[in-house]
Every structure is written in structure tokens, then in C-alpha cells.
mmCIF file of C-alpha atoms in Angstrom:
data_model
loop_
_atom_site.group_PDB
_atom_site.id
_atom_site.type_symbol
_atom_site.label_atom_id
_atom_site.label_comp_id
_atom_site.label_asym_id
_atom_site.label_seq_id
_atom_site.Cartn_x
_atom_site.Cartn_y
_atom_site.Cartn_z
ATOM 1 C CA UNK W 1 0.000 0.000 0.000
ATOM 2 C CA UNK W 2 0.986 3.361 -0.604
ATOM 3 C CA UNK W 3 2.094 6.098 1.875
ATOM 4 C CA UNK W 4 -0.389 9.211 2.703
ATOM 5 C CA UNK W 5 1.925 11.442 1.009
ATOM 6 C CA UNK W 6 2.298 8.742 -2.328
ATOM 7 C CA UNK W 7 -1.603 8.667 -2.095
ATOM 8 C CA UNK W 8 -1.747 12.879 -2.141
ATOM 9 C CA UNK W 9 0.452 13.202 -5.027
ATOM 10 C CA UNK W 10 -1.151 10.993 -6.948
ATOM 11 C CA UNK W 11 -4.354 12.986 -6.221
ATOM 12 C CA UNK W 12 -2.531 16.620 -7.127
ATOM 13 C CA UNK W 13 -2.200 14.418 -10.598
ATOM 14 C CA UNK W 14 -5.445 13.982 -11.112
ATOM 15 C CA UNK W 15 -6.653 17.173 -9.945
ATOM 16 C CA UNK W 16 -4.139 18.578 -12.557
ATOM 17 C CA UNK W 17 -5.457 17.064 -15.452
ATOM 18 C CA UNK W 18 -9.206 17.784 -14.370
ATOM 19 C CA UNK W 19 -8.510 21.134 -14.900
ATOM 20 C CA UNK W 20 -6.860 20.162 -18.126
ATOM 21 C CA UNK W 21 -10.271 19.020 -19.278
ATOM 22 C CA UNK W 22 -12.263 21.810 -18.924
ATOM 23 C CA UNK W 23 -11.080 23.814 -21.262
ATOM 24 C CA UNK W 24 -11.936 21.172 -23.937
ATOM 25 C CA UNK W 25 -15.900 21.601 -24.589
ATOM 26 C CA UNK W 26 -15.987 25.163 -26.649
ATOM 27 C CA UNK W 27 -13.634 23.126 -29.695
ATOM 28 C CA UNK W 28 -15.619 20.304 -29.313
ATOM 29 C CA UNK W 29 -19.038 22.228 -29.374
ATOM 30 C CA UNK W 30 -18.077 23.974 -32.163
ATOM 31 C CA UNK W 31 -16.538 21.006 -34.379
ATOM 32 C CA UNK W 32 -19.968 19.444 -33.941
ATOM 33 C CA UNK W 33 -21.935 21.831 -35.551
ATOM 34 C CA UNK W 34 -21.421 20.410 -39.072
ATOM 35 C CA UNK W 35 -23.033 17.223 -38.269
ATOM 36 C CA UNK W 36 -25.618 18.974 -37.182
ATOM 37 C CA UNK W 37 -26.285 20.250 -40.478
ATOM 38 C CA UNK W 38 -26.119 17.026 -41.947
ATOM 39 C CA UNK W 39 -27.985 14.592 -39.320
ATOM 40 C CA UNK W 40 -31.064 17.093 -40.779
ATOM 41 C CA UNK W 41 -30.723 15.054 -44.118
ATOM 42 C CA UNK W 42 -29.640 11.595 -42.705
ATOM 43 C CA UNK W 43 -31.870 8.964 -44.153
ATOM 44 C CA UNK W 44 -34.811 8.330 -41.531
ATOM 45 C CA UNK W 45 -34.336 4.780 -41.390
ATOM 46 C CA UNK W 46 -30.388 5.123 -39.908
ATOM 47 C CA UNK W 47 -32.167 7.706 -37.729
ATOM 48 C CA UNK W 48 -34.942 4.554 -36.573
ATOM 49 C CA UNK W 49 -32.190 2.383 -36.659
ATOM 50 C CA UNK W 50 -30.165 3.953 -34.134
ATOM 51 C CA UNK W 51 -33.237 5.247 -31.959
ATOM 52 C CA UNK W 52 -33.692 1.060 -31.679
ATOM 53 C CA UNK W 53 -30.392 -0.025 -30.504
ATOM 54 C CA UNK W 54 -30.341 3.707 -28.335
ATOM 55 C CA UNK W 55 -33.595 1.895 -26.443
ATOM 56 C CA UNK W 56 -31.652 -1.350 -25.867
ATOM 57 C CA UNK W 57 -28.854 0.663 -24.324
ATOM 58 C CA UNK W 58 -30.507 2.078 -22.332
ATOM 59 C CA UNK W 59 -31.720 -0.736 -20.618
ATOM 60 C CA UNK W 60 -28.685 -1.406 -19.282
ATOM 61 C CA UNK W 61 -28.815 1.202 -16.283
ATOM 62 C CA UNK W 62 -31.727 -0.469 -15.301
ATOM 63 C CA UNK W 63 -30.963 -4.270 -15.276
ATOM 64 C CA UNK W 64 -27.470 -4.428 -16.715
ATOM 65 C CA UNK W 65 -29.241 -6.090 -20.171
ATOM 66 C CA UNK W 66 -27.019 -7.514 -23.097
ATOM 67 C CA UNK W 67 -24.088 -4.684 -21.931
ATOM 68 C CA UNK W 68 -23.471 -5.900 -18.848
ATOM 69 C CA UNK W 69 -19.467 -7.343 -18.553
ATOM 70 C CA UNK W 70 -19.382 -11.020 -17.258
ATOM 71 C CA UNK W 71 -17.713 -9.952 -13.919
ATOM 72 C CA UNK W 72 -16.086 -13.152 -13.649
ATOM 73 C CA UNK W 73 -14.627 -13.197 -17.073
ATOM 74 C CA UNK W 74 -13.046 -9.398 -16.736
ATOM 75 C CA UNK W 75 -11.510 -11.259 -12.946
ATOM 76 C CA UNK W 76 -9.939 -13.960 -14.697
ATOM 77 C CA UNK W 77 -8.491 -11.821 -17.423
ATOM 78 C CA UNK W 78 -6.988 -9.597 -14.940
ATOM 79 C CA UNK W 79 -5.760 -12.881 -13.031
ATOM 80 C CA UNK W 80 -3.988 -13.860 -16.439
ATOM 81 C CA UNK W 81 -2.420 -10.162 -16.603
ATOM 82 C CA UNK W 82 -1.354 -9.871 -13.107
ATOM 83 C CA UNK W 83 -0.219 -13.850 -13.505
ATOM 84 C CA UNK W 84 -2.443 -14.368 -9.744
ATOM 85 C CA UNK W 85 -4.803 -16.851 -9.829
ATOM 86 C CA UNK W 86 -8.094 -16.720 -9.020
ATOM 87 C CA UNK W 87 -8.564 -12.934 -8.560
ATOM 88 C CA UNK W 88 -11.249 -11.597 -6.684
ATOM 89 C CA UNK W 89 -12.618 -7.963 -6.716
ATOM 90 C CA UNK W 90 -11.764 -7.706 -3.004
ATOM 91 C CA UNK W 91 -8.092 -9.098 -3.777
ATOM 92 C CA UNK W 92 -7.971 -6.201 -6.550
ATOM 93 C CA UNK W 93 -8.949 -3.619 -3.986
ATOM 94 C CA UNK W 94 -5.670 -4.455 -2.341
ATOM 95 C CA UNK W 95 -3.250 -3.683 -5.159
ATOM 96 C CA UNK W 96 -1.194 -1.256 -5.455
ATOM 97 C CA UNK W 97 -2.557 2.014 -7.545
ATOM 98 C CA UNK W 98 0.118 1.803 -10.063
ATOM 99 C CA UNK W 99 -1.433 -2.090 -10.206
ATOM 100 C CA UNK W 100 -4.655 -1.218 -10.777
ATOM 101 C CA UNK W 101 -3.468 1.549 -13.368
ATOM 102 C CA UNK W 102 -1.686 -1.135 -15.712
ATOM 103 C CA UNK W 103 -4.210 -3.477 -15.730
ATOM 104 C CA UNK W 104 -7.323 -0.735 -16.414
ATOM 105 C CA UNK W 105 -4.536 0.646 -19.201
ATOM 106 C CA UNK W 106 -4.799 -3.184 -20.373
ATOM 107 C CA UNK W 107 -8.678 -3.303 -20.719
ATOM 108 C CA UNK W 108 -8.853 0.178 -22.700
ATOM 109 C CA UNK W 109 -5.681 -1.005 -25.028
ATOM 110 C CA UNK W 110 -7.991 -4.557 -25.766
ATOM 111 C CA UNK W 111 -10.900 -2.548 -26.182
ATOM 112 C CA UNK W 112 -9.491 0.266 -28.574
ATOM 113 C CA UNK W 113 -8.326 -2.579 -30.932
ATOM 114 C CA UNK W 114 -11.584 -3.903 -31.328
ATOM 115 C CA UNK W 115 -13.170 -0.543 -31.673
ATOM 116 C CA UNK W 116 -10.220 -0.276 -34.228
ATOM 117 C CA UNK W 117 -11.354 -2.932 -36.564
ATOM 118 C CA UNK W 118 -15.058 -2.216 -35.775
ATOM 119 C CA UNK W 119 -14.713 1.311 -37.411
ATOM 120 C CA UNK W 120 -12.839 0.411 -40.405
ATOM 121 C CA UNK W 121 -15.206 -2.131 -40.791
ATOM 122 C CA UNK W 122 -18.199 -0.537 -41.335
ATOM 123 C CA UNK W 123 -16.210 2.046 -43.060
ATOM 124 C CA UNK W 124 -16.351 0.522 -46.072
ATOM 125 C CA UNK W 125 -19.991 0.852 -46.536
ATOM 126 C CA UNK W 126 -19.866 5.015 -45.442
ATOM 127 C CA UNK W 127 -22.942 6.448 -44.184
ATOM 128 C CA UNK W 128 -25.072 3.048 -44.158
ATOM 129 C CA UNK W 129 -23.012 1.427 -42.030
ATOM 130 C CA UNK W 130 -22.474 4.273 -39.318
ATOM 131 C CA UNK W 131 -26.025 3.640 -37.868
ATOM 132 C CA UNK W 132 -24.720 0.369 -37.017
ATOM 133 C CA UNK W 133 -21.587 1.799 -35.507
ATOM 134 C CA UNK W 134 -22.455 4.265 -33.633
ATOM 135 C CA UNK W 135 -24.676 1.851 -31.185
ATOM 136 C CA UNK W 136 -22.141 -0.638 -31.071
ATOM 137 C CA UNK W 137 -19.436 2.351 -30.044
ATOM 138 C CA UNK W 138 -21.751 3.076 -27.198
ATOM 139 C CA UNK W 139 -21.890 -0.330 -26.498
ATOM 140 C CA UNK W 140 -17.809 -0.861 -26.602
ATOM 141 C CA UNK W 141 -17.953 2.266 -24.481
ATOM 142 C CA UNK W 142 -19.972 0.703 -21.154
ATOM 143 C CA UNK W 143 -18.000 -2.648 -21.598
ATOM 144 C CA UNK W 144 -15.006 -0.546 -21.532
ATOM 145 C CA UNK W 145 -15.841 1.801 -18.312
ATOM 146 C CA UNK W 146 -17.018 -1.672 -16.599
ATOM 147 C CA UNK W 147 -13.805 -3.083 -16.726
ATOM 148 C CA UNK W 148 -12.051 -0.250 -15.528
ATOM 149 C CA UNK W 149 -14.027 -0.321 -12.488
ATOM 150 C CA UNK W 150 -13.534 -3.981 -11.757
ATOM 151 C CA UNK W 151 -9.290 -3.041 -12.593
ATOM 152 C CA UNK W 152 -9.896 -0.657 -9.348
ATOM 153 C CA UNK W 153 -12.063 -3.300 -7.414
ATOM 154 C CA UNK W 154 -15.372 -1.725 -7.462
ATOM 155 C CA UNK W 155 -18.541 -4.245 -8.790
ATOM 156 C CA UNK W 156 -19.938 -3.071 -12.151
ATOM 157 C CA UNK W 157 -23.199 -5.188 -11.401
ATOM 158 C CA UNK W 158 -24.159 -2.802 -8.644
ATOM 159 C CA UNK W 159 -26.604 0.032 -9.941
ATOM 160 C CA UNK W 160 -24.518 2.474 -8.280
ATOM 161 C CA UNK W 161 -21.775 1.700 -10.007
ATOM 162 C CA UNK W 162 -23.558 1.842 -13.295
ATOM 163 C CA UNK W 163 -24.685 5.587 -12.322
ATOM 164 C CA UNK W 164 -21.418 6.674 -12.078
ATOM 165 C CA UNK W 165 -20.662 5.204 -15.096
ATOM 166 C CA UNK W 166 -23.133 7.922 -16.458
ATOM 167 C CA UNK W 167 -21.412 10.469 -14.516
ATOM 168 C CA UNK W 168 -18.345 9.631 -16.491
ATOM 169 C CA UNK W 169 -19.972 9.547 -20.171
ATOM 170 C CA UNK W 170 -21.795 12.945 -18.862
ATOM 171 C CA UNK W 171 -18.294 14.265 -18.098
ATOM 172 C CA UNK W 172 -17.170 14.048 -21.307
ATOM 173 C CA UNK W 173 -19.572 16.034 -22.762
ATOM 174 C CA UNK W 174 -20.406 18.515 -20.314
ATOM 175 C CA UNK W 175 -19.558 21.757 -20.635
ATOM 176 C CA UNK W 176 -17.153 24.005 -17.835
ATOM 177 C CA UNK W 177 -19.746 24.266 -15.454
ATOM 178 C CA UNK W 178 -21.420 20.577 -15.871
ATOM 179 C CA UNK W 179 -17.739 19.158 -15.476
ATOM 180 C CA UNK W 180 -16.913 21.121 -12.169
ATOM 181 C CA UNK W 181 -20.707 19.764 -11.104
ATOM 182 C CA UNK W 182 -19.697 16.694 -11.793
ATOM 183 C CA UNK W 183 -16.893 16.723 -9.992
ATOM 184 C CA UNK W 184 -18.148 17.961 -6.789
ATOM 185 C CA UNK W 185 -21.236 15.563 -7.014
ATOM 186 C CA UNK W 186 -18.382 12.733 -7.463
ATOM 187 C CA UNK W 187 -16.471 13.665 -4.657
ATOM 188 C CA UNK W 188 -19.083 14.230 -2.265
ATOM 189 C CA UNK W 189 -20.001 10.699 -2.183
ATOM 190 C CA UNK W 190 -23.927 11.541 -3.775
ATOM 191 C CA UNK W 191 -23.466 8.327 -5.718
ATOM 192 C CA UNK W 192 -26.007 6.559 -3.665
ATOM 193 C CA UNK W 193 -28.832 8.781 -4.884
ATOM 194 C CA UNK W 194 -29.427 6.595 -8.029
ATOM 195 C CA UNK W 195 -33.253 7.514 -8.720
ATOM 196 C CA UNK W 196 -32.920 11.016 -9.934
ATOM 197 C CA UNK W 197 -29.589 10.561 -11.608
ATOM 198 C CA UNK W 198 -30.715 8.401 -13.911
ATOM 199 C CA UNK W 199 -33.775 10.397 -15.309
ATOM 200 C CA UNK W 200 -31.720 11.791 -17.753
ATOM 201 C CA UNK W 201 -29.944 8.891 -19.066
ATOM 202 C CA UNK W 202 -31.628 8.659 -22.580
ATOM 203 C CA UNK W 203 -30.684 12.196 -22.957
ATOM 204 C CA UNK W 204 -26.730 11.114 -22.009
ATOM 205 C CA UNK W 205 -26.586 8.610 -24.551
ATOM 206 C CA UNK W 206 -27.907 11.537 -27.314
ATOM 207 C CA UNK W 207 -25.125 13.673 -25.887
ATOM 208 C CA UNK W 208 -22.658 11.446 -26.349
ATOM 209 C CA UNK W 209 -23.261 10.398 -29.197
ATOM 210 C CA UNK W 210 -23.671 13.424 -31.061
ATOM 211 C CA UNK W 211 -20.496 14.799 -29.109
ATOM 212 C CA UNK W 212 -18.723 12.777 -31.178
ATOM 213 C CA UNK W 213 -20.548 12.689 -34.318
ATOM 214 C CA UNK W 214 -18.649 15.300 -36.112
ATOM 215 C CA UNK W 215 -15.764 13.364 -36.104
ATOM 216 C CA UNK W 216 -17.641 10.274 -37.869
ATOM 217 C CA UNK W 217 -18.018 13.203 -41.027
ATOM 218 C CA UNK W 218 -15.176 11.231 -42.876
ATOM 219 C CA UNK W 219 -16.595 7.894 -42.246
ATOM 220 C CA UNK W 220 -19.018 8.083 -44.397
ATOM 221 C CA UNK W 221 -17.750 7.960 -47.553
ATOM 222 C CA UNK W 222 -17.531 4.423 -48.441
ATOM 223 C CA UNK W 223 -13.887 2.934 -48.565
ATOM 224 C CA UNK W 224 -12.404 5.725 -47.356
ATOM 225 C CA UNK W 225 -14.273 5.864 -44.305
ATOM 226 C CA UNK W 226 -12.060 2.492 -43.260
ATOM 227 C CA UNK W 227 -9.499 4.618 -41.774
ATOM 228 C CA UNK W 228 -11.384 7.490 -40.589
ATOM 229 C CA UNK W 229 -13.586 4.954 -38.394
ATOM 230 C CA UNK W 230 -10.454 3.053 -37.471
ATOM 231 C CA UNK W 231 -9.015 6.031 -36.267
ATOM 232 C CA UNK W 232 -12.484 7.827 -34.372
ATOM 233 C CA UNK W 233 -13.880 4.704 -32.666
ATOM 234 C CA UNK W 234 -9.967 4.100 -31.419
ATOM 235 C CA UNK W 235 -9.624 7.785 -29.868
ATOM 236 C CA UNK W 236 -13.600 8.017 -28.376
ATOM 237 C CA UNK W 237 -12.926 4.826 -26.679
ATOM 238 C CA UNK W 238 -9.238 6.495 -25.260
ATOM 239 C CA UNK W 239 -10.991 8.878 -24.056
ATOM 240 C CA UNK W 240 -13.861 7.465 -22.621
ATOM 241 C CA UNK W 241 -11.115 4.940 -20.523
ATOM 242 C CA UNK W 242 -8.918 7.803 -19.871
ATOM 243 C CA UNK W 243 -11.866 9.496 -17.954
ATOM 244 C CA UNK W 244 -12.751 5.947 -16.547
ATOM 245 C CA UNK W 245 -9.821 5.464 -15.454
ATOM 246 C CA UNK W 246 -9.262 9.031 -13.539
ATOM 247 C CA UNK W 247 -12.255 9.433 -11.971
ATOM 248 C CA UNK W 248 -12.068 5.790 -10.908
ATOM 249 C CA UNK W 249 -8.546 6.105 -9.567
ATOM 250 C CA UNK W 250 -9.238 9.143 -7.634
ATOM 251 C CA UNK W 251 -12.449 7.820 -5.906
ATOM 252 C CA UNK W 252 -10.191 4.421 -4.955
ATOM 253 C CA UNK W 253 -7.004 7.220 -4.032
ATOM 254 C CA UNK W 254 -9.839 9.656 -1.850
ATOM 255 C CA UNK W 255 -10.836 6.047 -0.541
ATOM 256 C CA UNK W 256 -7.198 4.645 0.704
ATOM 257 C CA UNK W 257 -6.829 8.425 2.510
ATOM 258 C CA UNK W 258 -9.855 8.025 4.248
ATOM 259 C CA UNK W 259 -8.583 5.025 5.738
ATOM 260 C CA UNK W 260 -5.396 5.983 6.523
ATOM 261 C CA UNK W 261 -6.968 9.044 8.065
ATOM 262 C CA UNK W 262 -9.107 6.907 10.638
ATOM 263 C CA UNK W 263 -6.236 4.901 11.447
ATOM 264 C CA UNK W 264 -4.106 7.699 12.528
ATOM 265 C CA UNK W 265 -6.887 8.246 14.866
ATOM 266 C CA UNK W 266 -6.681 7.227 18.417
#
């Protein structure tokens, strides 16, 4: 385990690059306002297509549904990784953070390949195939941020946990204020108050999707759109498992000072 003072400068490194991110949204509003424009002409049935697969989706904060990670099968990869056997979520919770960083790097890396050859996939058939991709991005994305959780011992089954996996898709697409909110709502340990976060979590999966959707311009011209989706679906699942992975690793880093905080009471 790490020392109080290890634990705190990890923290100032996290707090660092928080502040790094808010600067990010005016760019990213503004890059998004040509699909915009062009989701107004988008065929109707890609627009049906992905209002389907958004419904399944969302189904998923409710019951876990077909995007819920077999728990057991993301353990005994990170057994293999660590070379341990038999991992369990409470042995996790014991590692080191620089542990738990290397294996949640390990799950994003596995998961950017196959959002990799995913996008230059259904690249090759341009704006037809994006209605597919899109979903299964969004898909890639919770499998992604429930991994990362289990990498810093924290159950992905449990609603609570799938909440703040909202918090952390919402974070990427908030603006300056919405981040800092965030943030503060994070900290303050409000995860427990699942009901009314999750009222707006059709309207999340919009957001981030349409965050993004500027940058899925290219993909649709057929062929060419291989390497333009190869390229998108790799960085929005980096960044999706780069917030993951902070936000995660500061709530398990707030977590170990707490404890060392009541033990250094008599």
C-alpha cells in the first residue's frame, strides 16, 4: 500500500489534469456543428435504426441487459495479466494504484483494438453502415468503463456503479460548469442517490453520441471511411477509458486516505 503522502500526489495528478479538461468543450461544441447540419438530411431509417439499438442501451442502467461485462470473465483476465490466480474484486482492492493503473490501461488497449477494426469495418460501406456503428461504439464504451471499475475493485453489477458510469460519459460532454458539477457531485459521495440521476440517461446517450458525431463526417464515404472509423472509434474509446480510469482512480485514491486518516486516529 501506498504512503499518505504517495496517495496525495497521486491525487494533485489527477486534480491537474481535471482542470486540463475543462477547457476542452468550446472546440468540441463547435466542431460538432457540421453534423448537425447534416444529421437534418440523414436517411430516416439510420435515424430509426439507431433510436432502436439507443432503447436497448438504455436498458442497461436499469438491469445491466445484453451490456453488462461477465464480472467473472473481466476477474480472470486480470488474473492472467497480473499472472495471480483466481482474482477476486476484493483481492484487486488491495493492489497497489500503479497495479490497478496497468491493468485498467490493459482493458482500454484490448478494447481500442476492437473498436479499431469495428470502425474500419463498417467504413467501407460510409454512411449506411455508421447507424450500425455508432450503437455498437456506445456499447464498446460501457463494456469498456465496466472493466475499468472492476481493474480498481469496485462491482460493475451494482446500480450504483452503473450511475457513475453515467457520470463519467456525462463528463465528457459537459460543458465548464457541468464538469466542475460533476466533480463535486463525485467527490461528495452523492453516488447513492441513483433515482434522480438516472432520469436523464436517454438524454446522455444523445449527448454522447452526437459529441462525437462530427468526427464520424469522414466515415461516411464508403472505402475511405475504413481509416477514418479506425481512427475515431480508437480515440472516443481512449478517451472514454482515460476518464474511466481518472475518476475511478481518484475515488479508490480519496478512498485509501480516508482510511489511513481513521487509522491515525486514536
Amino acid at each position: 500500500m501506498e504512503t499518505t503522502e504517495q496517495l496525495a500526489k497521486e491525487l494533485k495528478k489527477i486534480e491537474k489534469w481535471e482542470k486540463s479538461q475543462k477547457g476542452l468543450f468550446f472546440w468540441e461544441k463547435l466542431l460538432r456543428l457540421p453534423f448537425a447540419a447534416l444529421d437534418k438530411v440523414t436517411p430516416r431509417f439510420i435515424h430509426e435504426k439507431i433510436e432502436k439499438l439507443l432503447d436497448e442501451v438504455a436498458k442497461y442502467i436499469d438491469n445491466g441487459g445484453q451490456y453488462l461485462a461477465n464480472t467473472s470473465a473481466t476477474l480472470e483476465k486480470a488474473s492472467k495479466r497480473l499472472k495471480e490466480k483466481d482474482l477476486t474484486l476484493t483481492d484487486i482492492q488491495q493492489l497497489s494504484i500503479q497495479e490497478m493503473d496497468e491493468l485498467a490501461n490493459a482493458f482500454v488497449e484490448a478494447r481500442q483494438k476492437n473498436a479499431k477494426i469495428q470502425g474500419a469495418t463498417t467504413g467501407i460501406g460510409g454512411i449506411f453502415t455508421l447507424a450500425i456503428d455508432v450503437p455498437f461504439v456506445l456499447g464498446l464504451t460501457l463494456k469498456t468503463l465496466q472493466e475499468v471499475a472492476v481493474s480498481y475493485g469496485y462491482d460493475p453489477t451494482k446500480q450504483e456503479e452503473r450511475v457513475f458510469m453515467v457520470k463519467c460519459m456525462q463528463f465528457l460532454s459537459s460543458d465548464i460548469v457541468g464538469k466542475r458539477a460533476i466533480l463535486e457531485e463525485l467527490s461528495e459521495g452523492k453516488r447513492e442517490q441513483s433515482l434522480s440521476q438516472l432520469q436523464g440517461w436517454r438524454e446522455v446517450f444523445t449527448t454522447y453520441r452526437d459529441n462525437w458525431g462530427w468526427k464520424k463526417l469522414f466515415q461516411m464515404i464508403p472505402i475511405a471511411g475504413m481509416i477514418f472509423g479506425a481512427y475515431v472509434n480508437k480515440q472516443a474509446i481512449g478517451d472514454i477509458g482515460e476518464i474511466g480510469t481518472m475518476l475511478y482512480r481518484k475515488r479508490r485514491i480519496l478512498e485509501r486516505l480516508e482510511q489511513e486518516k481513521n487509522l491515525q486516529e486514536p
